[in-house]
Amino acid sequence: MIETQARILEIEAGAALVEPMEPSGCSACGGTKGGGCGADRIGQVFTLRSKNYRVLDPRGSKVGEAVVIGVADGAVLRGSGAVYLLPLLLVFAGALLASHFAPLANSDVWSIAGAATGFVMGTFWLLWFSRRAARDARFQPVILRAVNENTFVLKELGS
């Protein structure tokens, strides 16, 4: 289970709108002044929307509460494969199949047409998959527990 902390902004029926409490995916940006690669700061410049996410709330949390959110380990890998790998494979497969069955004189044109067909198929796949994943609880982040403010957490500080 991949876990992170967030603060609850709004409550819906069976769900909550949360804002992550940690600044980035790695610990380099948050701890030291001038530390880390700065990718989080660059991302904040180009992000127009605030970073709020809808998560499942089976425990009945309250607005303002700090909570721990979790996503199943396999969900990230399956989602990444479905979103990145399969559409790319469809583009390559379309180009290879079209090139194989095309006349020798126009094989490049047919390869481009096959790749475009694979791209269109990948786009439709992504639309179908994203609608399906939005309703599937296995792909949804869920609130696991409240953050205990009295818990001691040891963090390594840079020198």
Coordinates of N, CA, C and O in Angstrom, one line a residue:
M1 N 0.9 -1.2 0.0 CA 0.0 0.0 0.0 C 0.9 1.2 0.0 O 1.8 1.4 0.8
I2 N 0.7 2.1 -0.9 CA 1.4 3.4 -1.0 C 0.6 4.4 -0.2 O -0.6 4.6 -0.4
E3 N 1.2 5.1 0.8 CA 0.5 6.0 1.7 C 1.1 7.4 1.6 O 2.3 7.6 1.4
T4 N 0.2 8.4 1.9 CA 0.6 9.8 2.0 C -0.4 10.5 2.9 O -1.4 9.9 3.2
Q5 N 0.0 11.6 3.4 CA -0.9 12.4 4.3 C -1.6 13.5 3.5 O -1.0 14.1 2.6
A6 N -2.8 13.8 4.0 CA -3.6 14.9 3.3 C -4.5 15.5 4.4 O -4.8 14.9 5.4
R7 N -5.0 16.7 4.0 CA -6.0 17.4 4.9 C -7.3 17.4 4.1 O -7.3 17.7 2.9
I8 N -8.4 17.2 4.8 CA -9.7 17.1 4.2 C -10.3 18.5 4.0 O -10.3 19.3 5.0
L9 N -10.7 18.8 2.8 CA -11.3 20.1 2.5 C -12.8 20.1 2.5 O -13.4 21.0 2.9
E10 N -13.4 19.0 1.9 CA -14.8 18.9 1.8 C -15.2 17.4 2.0 O -14.4 16.6 1.7
I11 N -16.4 17.2 2.4 CA -17.0 15.9 2.5 C -18.1 15.7 1.6 O -19.0 16.6 1.4
E12 N -18.2 14.5 0.9 CA -19.3 14.1 0.1 C -19.8 12.8 0.6 O -19.2 12.2 1.5
A13 N -20.8 12.3 0.0 CA -21.3 11.0 0.4 C -20.3 9.9 0.0 O -20.2 9.5 -1.1
G14 N -19.7 9.3 1.0 CA -18.7 8.2 0.8 C -17.4 8.6 0.2 O -16.6 7.8 -0.1
A15 N -17.2 9.9 0.1 CA -15.9 10.4 -0.5 C -15.5 11.7 0.2 O -16.3 12.3 0.9
A16 N -14.3 12.2 -0.1 CA -13.8 13.4 0.5 C -12.9 14.1 -0.5 O -12.2 13.4 -1.3
L17 N -12.9 15.4 -0.5 CA -11.9 16.2 -1.3 C -10.8 16.5 -0.4 O -11.0 17.2 0.6
V18 N -9.6 16.1 -0.8 CA -8.4 16.3 0.1 C -7.3 17.1 -0.7 O -7.2 17.1 -1.9
E19 N -6.4 17.7 0.2 CA -5.2 18.4 -0.3 C -4.0 17.7 0.3 O -3.9 17.6 1.5
P20 N -3.1 17.3 -0.5 CA -1.9 16.6 0.0 C -1.1 17.5 0.9 O -1.0 18.7 0.7
M21 N -0.5 17.0 2.0 CA 0.2 17.8 3.0 C 1.7 17.8 2.6 O 2.4 18.7 3.0
E22 N 2.2 16.8 1.9 CA 3.6 16.7 1.6 C 3.8 17.5 0.3 O 3.0 17.5 -0.6
P23 N 5.0 18.1 0.2 CA 5.2 19.0 -0.9 C 5.5 18.3 -2.3 O 5.2 18.9 -3.3
S24 N 6.0 17.1 -2.3 CA 6.4 16.4 -3.5 C 6.4 15.0 -3.3 O 6.3 14.4 -2.2
G25 N 6.7 14.2 -4.4 CA 6.8 12.8 -4.3 C 8.1 12.3 -3.6 O 8.1 11.2 -3.1
C26 N 9.1 13.1 -3.6 CA 10.3 12.7 -2.8 C 10.5 13.6 -1.6 O 9.9 14.6 -1.5
S27 N 11.4 13.2 -0.7 CA 11.6 14.0 0.5 C 12.7 15.1 0.3 O 12.9 15.8 1.3
A28 N 13.3 15.2 -0.8 CA 14.4 16.2 -1.0 C 13.9 17.6 -0.9 O 14.6 18.5 -0.5
C29 N 12.7 17.9 -1.5 CA 12.2 19.3 -1.5 C 11.8 19.8 -0.2 O 11.9 21.0 0.0
G30 N 11.3 19.0 0.7 CA 10.6 19.5 1.9 C 11.5 19.9 3.0 O 11.3 20.8 3.7
G31 N 12.7 19.2 3.2 CA 13.4 19.4 4.4 C 14.4 20.5 4.4 O 14.5 21.3 5.4
T32 N 15.2 20.7 3.4 CA 16.3 21.6 3.6 C 16.1 22.8 2.6 O 15.5 22.7 1.6
K33 N 16.7 24.0 3.0 CA 16.6 25.2 2.2 C 17.5 25.0 1.0 O 18.7 24.7 1.1
G34 N 17.0 25.1 -0.2 CA 17.7 25.0 -1.4 C 18.0 23.6 -1.8 O 18.8 23.3 -2.7
G35 N 17.5 22.6 -1.1 CA 17.8 21.2 -1.4 C 16.9 20.6 -2.4 O 15.9 21.2 -2.8
G36 N 17.3 19.5 -2.9 CA 16.5 18.8 -3.9 C 16.7 19.4 -5.3 O 17.4 20.3 -5.6
C37 N 16.0 18.8 -6.3 CA 16.1 19.1 -7.7 C 15.2 20.3 -8.1 O 15.4 20.9 -9.1
G38 N 14.2 20.7 -7.3 CA 13.4 21.8 -7.6 C 12.2 21.5 -8.5 O 11.5 22.3 -9.0
A39 N 12.1 20.2 -8.9 CA 11.0 19.8 -9.8 C 9.6 20.2 -9.3 O 8.8 20.5 -10.1
D40 N 9.5 20.1 -8.0 CA 8.1 20.4 -7.4 C 7.8 21.9 -7.6 O 6.7 22.3 -7.9
R41 N 8.9 22.8 -7.4 CA 8.6 24.2 -7.7 C 8.3 24.5 -9.1 O 7.5 25.4 -9.4
I42 N 9.0 23.9 -10.0 CA 8.8 24.1 -11.5 C 7.4 23.6 -11.8 O 6.6 24.2 -12.5
G43 N 7.0 22.5 -11.2 CA 5.6 22.0 -11.4 C 4.5 22.9 -10.9 O 3.5 23.0 -11.5
Q44 N 4.8 23.6 -9.8 CA 3.8 24.5 -9.2 C 3.7 25.7 -10.1 O 2.6 26.3 -10.2
V45 N 4.7 26.1 -10.8 CA 4.6 27.3 -11.7 C 3.7 27.0 -12.9 O 2.9 27.8 -13.3
F46 N 3.7 25.8 -13.4 CA 3.0 25.4 -14.6 C 1.6 24.8 -14.3 O 0.9 24.4 -15.2
T47 N 1.3 24.6 -13.0 CA 0.0 24.1 -12.6 C -1.0 25.2 -12.4 O -0.8 26.0 -11.5
L48 N -2.1 25.1 -13.1 CA -3.1 26.2 -13.0 C -4.1 25.8 -11.9 O -4.6 26.7 -11.3
R49 N -4.4 24.6 -11.8 CA -5.4 24.1 -10.8 C -4.7 23.8 -9.5 O -3.5 23.5 -9.4
S50 N -5.5 24.0 -8.4 CA -4.9 23.6 -7.1 C -4.9 22.0 -7.0 O -5.6 21.4 -7.7
K51 N -4.0 21.5 -6.2 CA -3.9 20.1 -6.1 C -4.8 19.5 -5.1 O -4.5 19.2 -3.9
N52 N -6.1 19.3 -5.5 CA -7.1 18.7 -4.7 C -7.6 17.4 -5.3 O -7.7 17.4 -6.6
Y53 N -7.8 16.4 -4.5 CA -8.1 15.1 -5.1 C -9.3 14.5 -4.4 O -9.5 14.7 -3.2
R54 N -10.1 13.8 -5.1 CA -11.3 13.1 -4.6 C -10.9 11.7 -4.2 O -10.3 11.0 -5.0
V55 N -11.1 11.3 -2.9 CA -10.7 10.0 -2.4 C -11.9 9.3 -1.7 O -12.9 10.0 -1.3
L56 N -11.9 8.0 -1.7 CA -13.0 7.3 -1.0 C -12.8 7.5 0.5 O -11.7 7.5 1.0
D57 N -13.9 7.6 1.2 CA -13.9 7.9 2.7 C -14.8 6.9 3.4 O -16.0 7.2 3.7
P58 N -14.4 5.7 3.7 CA -15.2 4.7 4.3 C -15.4 4.9 5.8 O -16.2 4.3 6.5
R59 N -14.5 5.8 6.4 CA -14.5 5.9 7.9 C -15.3 7.1 8.4 O -15.5 7.3 9.6
G60 N -15.8 8.0 7.5 CA -16.6 9.2 7.9 C -15.7 10.3 8.5 O -15.8 10.6 9.7
S61 N -14.8 10.8 7.8 CA -13.9 11.8 8.3 C -14.6 13.2 8.4 O -15.7 13.4 7.9
K62 N -13.8 14.1 9.0 CA -14.4 15.5 9.2 C -13.5 16.5 8.5 O -12.3 16.3 8.3
V63 N -14.1 17.6 8.1 CA -13.4 18.7 7.4 C -12.3 19.2 8.3 O -12.5 19.4 9.4
G64 N -11.1 19.4 7.7 CA -10.0 19.9 8.4 C -9.1 18.8 9.0 O -8.0 19.1 9.5
E65 N -9.6 17.6 9.1 CA -8.8 16.5 9.7 C -7.7 16.1 8.8 O -7.7 16.1 7.6
A66 N -6.5 15.8 9.5 CA -5.4 15.2 8.8 C -5.5 13.7 8.7 O -5.8 13.1 9.7
V67 N -5.4 13.2 7.5 CA -5.6 11.7 7.3 C -4.5 11.1 6.5 O -3.7 11.8 5.9
V68 N -4.4 9.8 6.6 CA -3.5 9.0 5.8 C -4.3 8.4 4.6 O -5.3 7.8 4.9
I69 N -3.8 8.6 3.4 CA -4.5 8.1 2.2 C -3.6 7.0 1.6 O -2.4 7.1 1.6
G70 N -4.3 5.9 1.2 CA -3.5 4.8 0.6 C -4.1 4.4 -0.8 O -5.2 4.6 -1.1
V71 N -3.1 3.9 -1.6 CA -3.5 3.4 -2.9 C -2.9 2.0 -3.0 O -1.7 1.8 -2.6
A72 N -3.6 1.0 -3.5 CA -3.1 -0.3 -3.5 C -1.9 -0.4 -4.4 O -1.8 0.3 -5.4
D73 N -0.9 -1.3 -4.0 CA 0.3 -1.4 -4.7 C 0.2 -1.7 -6.2 O 0.8 -1.1 -7.0
G74 N -0.7 -2.6 -6.5 CA -0.8 -3.0 -7.9 C -1.6 -2.0 -8.8 O -1.5 -2.0 -10.0
A75 N -2.3 -1.1 -8.1 CA -3.1 -0.1 -8.9 C -2.3 0.8 -9.7 O -2.6 1.2 -10.8
V76 N -1.2 1.3 -9.1 CA -0.3 2.2 -9.8 C 0.4 1.5 -11.0 O 0.4 2.1 -12.1
L77 N 0.8 0.3 -10.8 CA 1.5 -0.4 -11.9 C 0.5 -0.8 -13.0 O 0.8 -0.6 -14.2
R78 N -0.7 -1.2 -12.7 CA -1.7 -1.6 -13.7 C -2.2 -0.3 -14.4 O -2.3 -0.3 -15.6
G79 N -2.4 0.8 -13.7 CA -2.8 2.0 -14.3 C -1.7 2.6 -15.2 O -2.1 3.0 -16.3
S80 N -0.5 2.5 -14.8 CA 0.6 3.0 -15.7 C 0.7 2.2 -17.0 O 0.9 2.7 -18.1
G81 N 0.6 0.9 -16.8 CA 0.6 0.0 -18.0 C -0.5 0.3 -19.0 O -0.3 0.3 -20.2
A82 N -1.7 0.5 -18.4 CA -2.9 0.7 -19.2 C -2.8 2.1 -19.9 O -3.2 2.2 -21.1
V83 N -2.3 3.0 -19.2 CA -2.3 4.4 -19.8 C -1.1 4.7 -20.7 O -1.2 5.3 -21.7
Y84 N 0.1 4.1 -20.4 CA 1.3 4.4 -21.2 C 1.7 3.2 -22.2 O 1.9 3.5 -23.4
L85 N 1.8 2.0 -21.7 CA 2.3 0.9 -22.4 C 1.4 0.5 -23.5 O 1.8 0.3 -24.7
L86 N 0.1 0.2 -23.2 CA -0.8 -0.3 -24.2 C -1.0 0.6 -25.4 O -0.9 0.1 -26.5
P87 N -1.3 1.9 -25.2 CA -1.4 2.8 -26.4 C -0.1 2.8 -27.3 O -0.2 2.8 -28.5
L88 N 1.0 2.8 -26.6 CA 2.3 2.8 -27.4 C 2.4 1.5 -28.2 O 2.8 1.5 -29.3
L89 N 2.1 0.4 -27.6 CA 2.1 -0.9 -28.3 C 1.2 -0.9 -29.5 O 1.5 -1.5 -30.5
L90 N 0.0 -0.3 -29.3 CA -1.0 -0.2 -30.4 C -0.4 0.6 -31.6 O -0.6 0.2 -32.7
V91 N 0.3 1.7 -31.3 CA 0.9 2.5 -32.4 C 1.9 1.6 -33.1 O 1.9 1.6 -34.4
F92 N 2.8 1.0 -32.4 CA 3.9 0.1 -33.0 C 3.2 -1.0 -33.8 O 3.7 -1.3 -34.9
A93 N 2.3 -1.7 -33.2 CA 1.6 -2.8 -33.8 C 0.9 -2.4 -35.1 O 1.0 -3.1 -36.1
G94 N 0.3 -1.3 -35.1 CA -0.4 -0.7 -36.3 C 0.6 -0.4 -37.4 O 0.4 -0.8 -38.5
A95 N 1.7 0.2 -37.0 CA 2.7 0.5 -38.0 C 3.4 -0.8 -38.6 O 3.5 -0.9 -39.8
L96 N 3.7 -1.8 -37.7 CA 4.3 -3.0 -38.2 C 3.4 -3.8 -39.1 O 3.8 -4.4 -40.1
L97 N 2.1 -4.0 -38.7 CA 1.2 -4.7 -39.4 C 0.9 -4.1 -40.8 O 0.8 -4.8 -41.8
A98 N 0.7 -2.8 -40.8 CA 0.5 -2.1 -42.1 C 1.7 -2.2 -43.0 O 1.5 -2.4 -44.2
S99 N 2.9 -2.1 -42.4 CA 4.1 -2.2 -43.2 C 4.2 -3.6 -43.8 O 4.7 -3.8 -44.9
H100 N 3.8 -4.6 -43.0 CA 4.0 -6.0 -43.5 C 3.0 -6.3 -44.6 O 3.4 -7.1 -45.5
F101 N 1.8 -5.8 -44.5 CA 0.8 -6.2 -45.6 C 0.7 -5.2 -46.7 O 0.0 -5.3 -47.6
A102 N 1.5 -4.1 -46.6 CA 1.5 -3.0 -47.7 C 2.3 -3.4 -48.9 O 3.2 -4.2 -48.8
P103 N 1.9 -2.8 -50.0 CA 2.8 -3.0 -51.2 C 4.1 -2.4 -51.0 O 4.3 -1.4 -50.3
L104 N 5.2 -3.0 -51.6 CA 6.5 -2.5 -51.4 C 6.7 -1.0 -51.8 O 7.5 -0.3 -51.1
A105 N 6.1 -0.5 -52.8 CA 6.3 0.8 -53.3 C 5.8 1.9 -52.2 O 6.4 2.9 -52.1
N106 N 4.7 1.6 -51.5 CA 4.2 2.6 -50.6 C 4.2 2.1 -49.1 O 3.3 2.5 -48.4
S107 N 5.2 1.4 -48.7 CA 5.2 0.8 -47.4 C 5.3 1.9 -46.3 O 4.8 1.7 -45.2
D108 N 6.1 3.0 -46.6 CA 6.2 4.0 -45.6 C 4.8 4.7 -45.3 O 4.5 5.0 -44.2
V109 N 4.1 5.0 -46.4 CA 2.8 5.6 -46.2 C 1.8 4.7 -45.5 O 1.1 5.2 -44.6
W110 N 1.9 3.4 -45.8 CA 1.0 2.5 -45.1 C 1.4 2.4 -43.6 O 0.6 2.2 -42.7
S111 N 2.7 2.4 -43.3 CA 3.2 2.4 -41.9 C 2.7 3.6 -41.1 O 2.3 3.4 -40.0
I112 N 2.7 4.7 -41.8 CA 2.2 5.9 -41.1 C 0.7 5.8 -40.8 O 0.2 6.1 -39.8
A113 N 0.0 5.3 -41.8 CA -1.4 5.1 -41.7 C -1.7 4.1 -40.6 O -2.7 4.2 -39.8
G114 N -0.9 3.0 -40.5 CA -1.1 2.0 -39.5 C -0.8 2.5 -38.1 O -1.5 2.2 -37.2
A115 N 0.2 3.4 -38.0 CA 0.5 4.0 -36.7 C -0.6 4.9 -36.3 O -1.0 5.0 -35.1
A116 N -1.1 5.7 -37.2 CA -2.2 6.6 -36.9 C -3.5 5.8 -36.5 O -4.2 6.2 -35.5
T117 N -3.7 4.7 -37.1 CA -4.8 3.8 -36.7 C -4.6 3.3 -35.3 O -5.5 3.3 -34.5
G118 N -3.4 2.8 -35.0 CA -3.1 2.4 -33.7 C -3.2 3.5 -32.6 O -3.7 3.3 -31.5
F119 N -2.9 4.7 -33.0 CA -3.0 5.9 -32.1 C -4.5 6.1 -31.8 O -4.9 6.4 -30.7
V120 N -5.3 6.1 -32.8 CA -6.8 6.3 -32.6 C -7.4 5.2 -31.8 O -8.1 5.4 -30.8
M121 N -6.9 3.9 -32.0 CA -7.4 2.8 -31.2 C -6.9 3.0 -29.7 O -7.7 2.7 -28.8
G122 N -5.7 3.5 -29.5 CA -5.2 3.7 -28.2 C -6.0 4.8 -27.5 O -6.2 4.8 -26.3
T123 N -6.4 5.9 -28.2 CA -7.2 6.9 -27.7 C -8.5 6.4 -27.2 O -9.0 6.8 -26.1
F124 N -9.2 5.6 -28.0 CA -10.5 5.0 -27.6 C -10.3 4.1 -26.4 O -11.1 4.1 -25.5
W125 N -9.2 3.4 -26.4 CA -8.9 2.5 -25.2 C -8.7 3.3 -23.9 O -9.3 3.0 -22.9
L126 N -8.0 4.5 -24.0 CA -7.8 5.3 -22.9 C -9.1 5.9 -22.4 O -9.4 6.0 -21.1
L127 N -10.0 6.3 -23.3 CA -11.3 6.8 -22.9 C -12.1 5.7 -22.1 O -12.7 6.0 -21.1
W128 N -12.1 4.5 -22.7 CA -12.9 3.4 -22.1 C -12.3 3.1 -20.7 O -13.0 2.9 -19.7
F129 N -10.9 3.0 -20.7 CA -10.3 2.6 -19.4 C -10.5 3.6 -18.3 O -10.7 3.3 -17.2
S130 N -10.3 4.9 -18.7 CA -10.5 5.9 -17.7 C -11.9 6.0 -17.1 O -12.1 6.2 -15.9
R131 N -12.9 5.7 -17.9 CA -14.3 5.7 -17.4 C -14.5 4.5 -16.5 O -15.1 4.5 -15.4
R132 N -13.9 3.3 -16.9 CA -14.0 2.1 -16.1 C -13.2 2.3 -14.8 O -13.7 1.9 -13.7
A133 N -12.0 2.8 -14.8 CA -11.2 2.9 -13.6 C -11.8 3.9 -12.6 O -11.6 3.8 -11.4
A134 N -12.5 4.9 -13.1 CA -13.1 5.9 -12.2 C -14.2 5.3 -11.4 O -14.5 5.8 -10.3
R135 N -14.8 4.2 -11.8 CA -15.8 3.5 -11.1 C -15.3 2.3 -10.3 O -16.1 1.7 -9.5
D136 N -14.1 1.9 -10.5 CA -13.5 0.7 -9.9 C -12.8 1.1 -8.6 O -11.8 1.9 -8.7
A137 N -13.2 0.6 -7.5 CA -12.6 0.9 -6.2 C -11.1 0.5 -6.1 O -10.4 1.0 -5.3
R138 N -10.7 -0.5 -6.9 CA -9.3 -0.9 -6.9 C -8.3 0.1 -7.3 O -7.2 0.1 -7.0
F139 N -8.8 1.1 -8.1 CA -7.9 2.1 -8.7 C -8.1 3.4 -7.9 O -7.4 4.4 -8.2
Q140 N -8.9 3.5 -6.9 CA -9.2 4.7 -6.2 C -8.4 4.8 -4.9 O -8.2 3.8 -4.2
P141 N -7.9 6.0 -4.6 CA -7.2 6.2 -3.3 C -8.3 6.2 -2.2 O -9.5 6.6 -2.5
V142 N -7.9 5.7 -1.0 CA -8.9 5.6 0.1 C -8.3 6.1 1.3 O -7.1 6.0 1.6
I143 N -9.1 6.8 2.2 CA -8.7 7.2 3.5 C -8.5 6.0 4.4 O -9.5 5.3 4.6
L144 N -7.3 5.8 4.9 CA -7.1 4.7 5.8 C -7.3 5.0 7.3 O -7.9 4.2 8.0
R145 N -6.8 6.1 7.7 CA -6.9 6.4 9.2 C -6.6 7.9 9.4 O -6.0 8.6 8.5
A146 N -6.9 8.4 10.5 CA -6.5 9.8 10.9 C -5.0 9.8 11.3 O -4.5 8.8 11.8
V147 N -4.4 11.0 11.1 CA -3.0 11.2 11.5 C -3.1 11.5 13.0 O -3.7 12.4 13.4
N148 N -2.3 10.7 13.7 CA -2.2 11.0 15.1 C -1.1 12.0 15.4 O 0.0 11.8 15.1
E149 N -1.5 13.2 15.8 CA -0.6 14.3 16.0 C 0.5 14.1 17.0 O 1.5 14.7 17.0
N150 N 0.3 13.1 17.9 CA 1.2 12.8 19.0 C 2.3 11.8 18.5 O 3.1 11.4 19.3
T151 N 2.2 11.3 17.3 CA 3.1 10.3 16.8 C 4.5 10.9 16.5 O 4.5 11.9 15.8
F152 N 5.5 10.3 17.0 CA 6.9 10.8 16.7 C 7.3 10.2 15.4 O 7.3 9.1 15.1
V153 N 7.8 11.2 14.5 CA 8.3 10.8 13.2 C 9.7 11.3 13.1 O 10.0 12.4 13.2
L154 N 10.6 10.4 12.8 CA 12.1 10.7 12.6 C 12.3 11.0 11.2 O 12.1 10.1 10.3
K155 N 12.8 12.2 10.9 CA 13.2 12.5 9.5 C 14.7 12.9 9.5 O 15.2 13.6 10.4
E156 N 15.4 12.5 8.5 CA 16.8 12.8 8.3 C 16.9 14.2 7.7 O 16.3 14.5 6.7
L157 N 17.7 15.0 8.4 CA 17.9 16.4 7.9 C 19.3 16.4 7.1 O 20.2 15.8 7.5
G158 N 19.3 17.2 6.0 CA 20.6 17.3 5.3 C 21.6 18.1 6.1 O 21.3 18.9 6.9
S159 N 22.8 17.9 5.8 CA 23.9 18.6 6.5 C 24.3 19.9 5.9 O 24.1 20.1 4.7

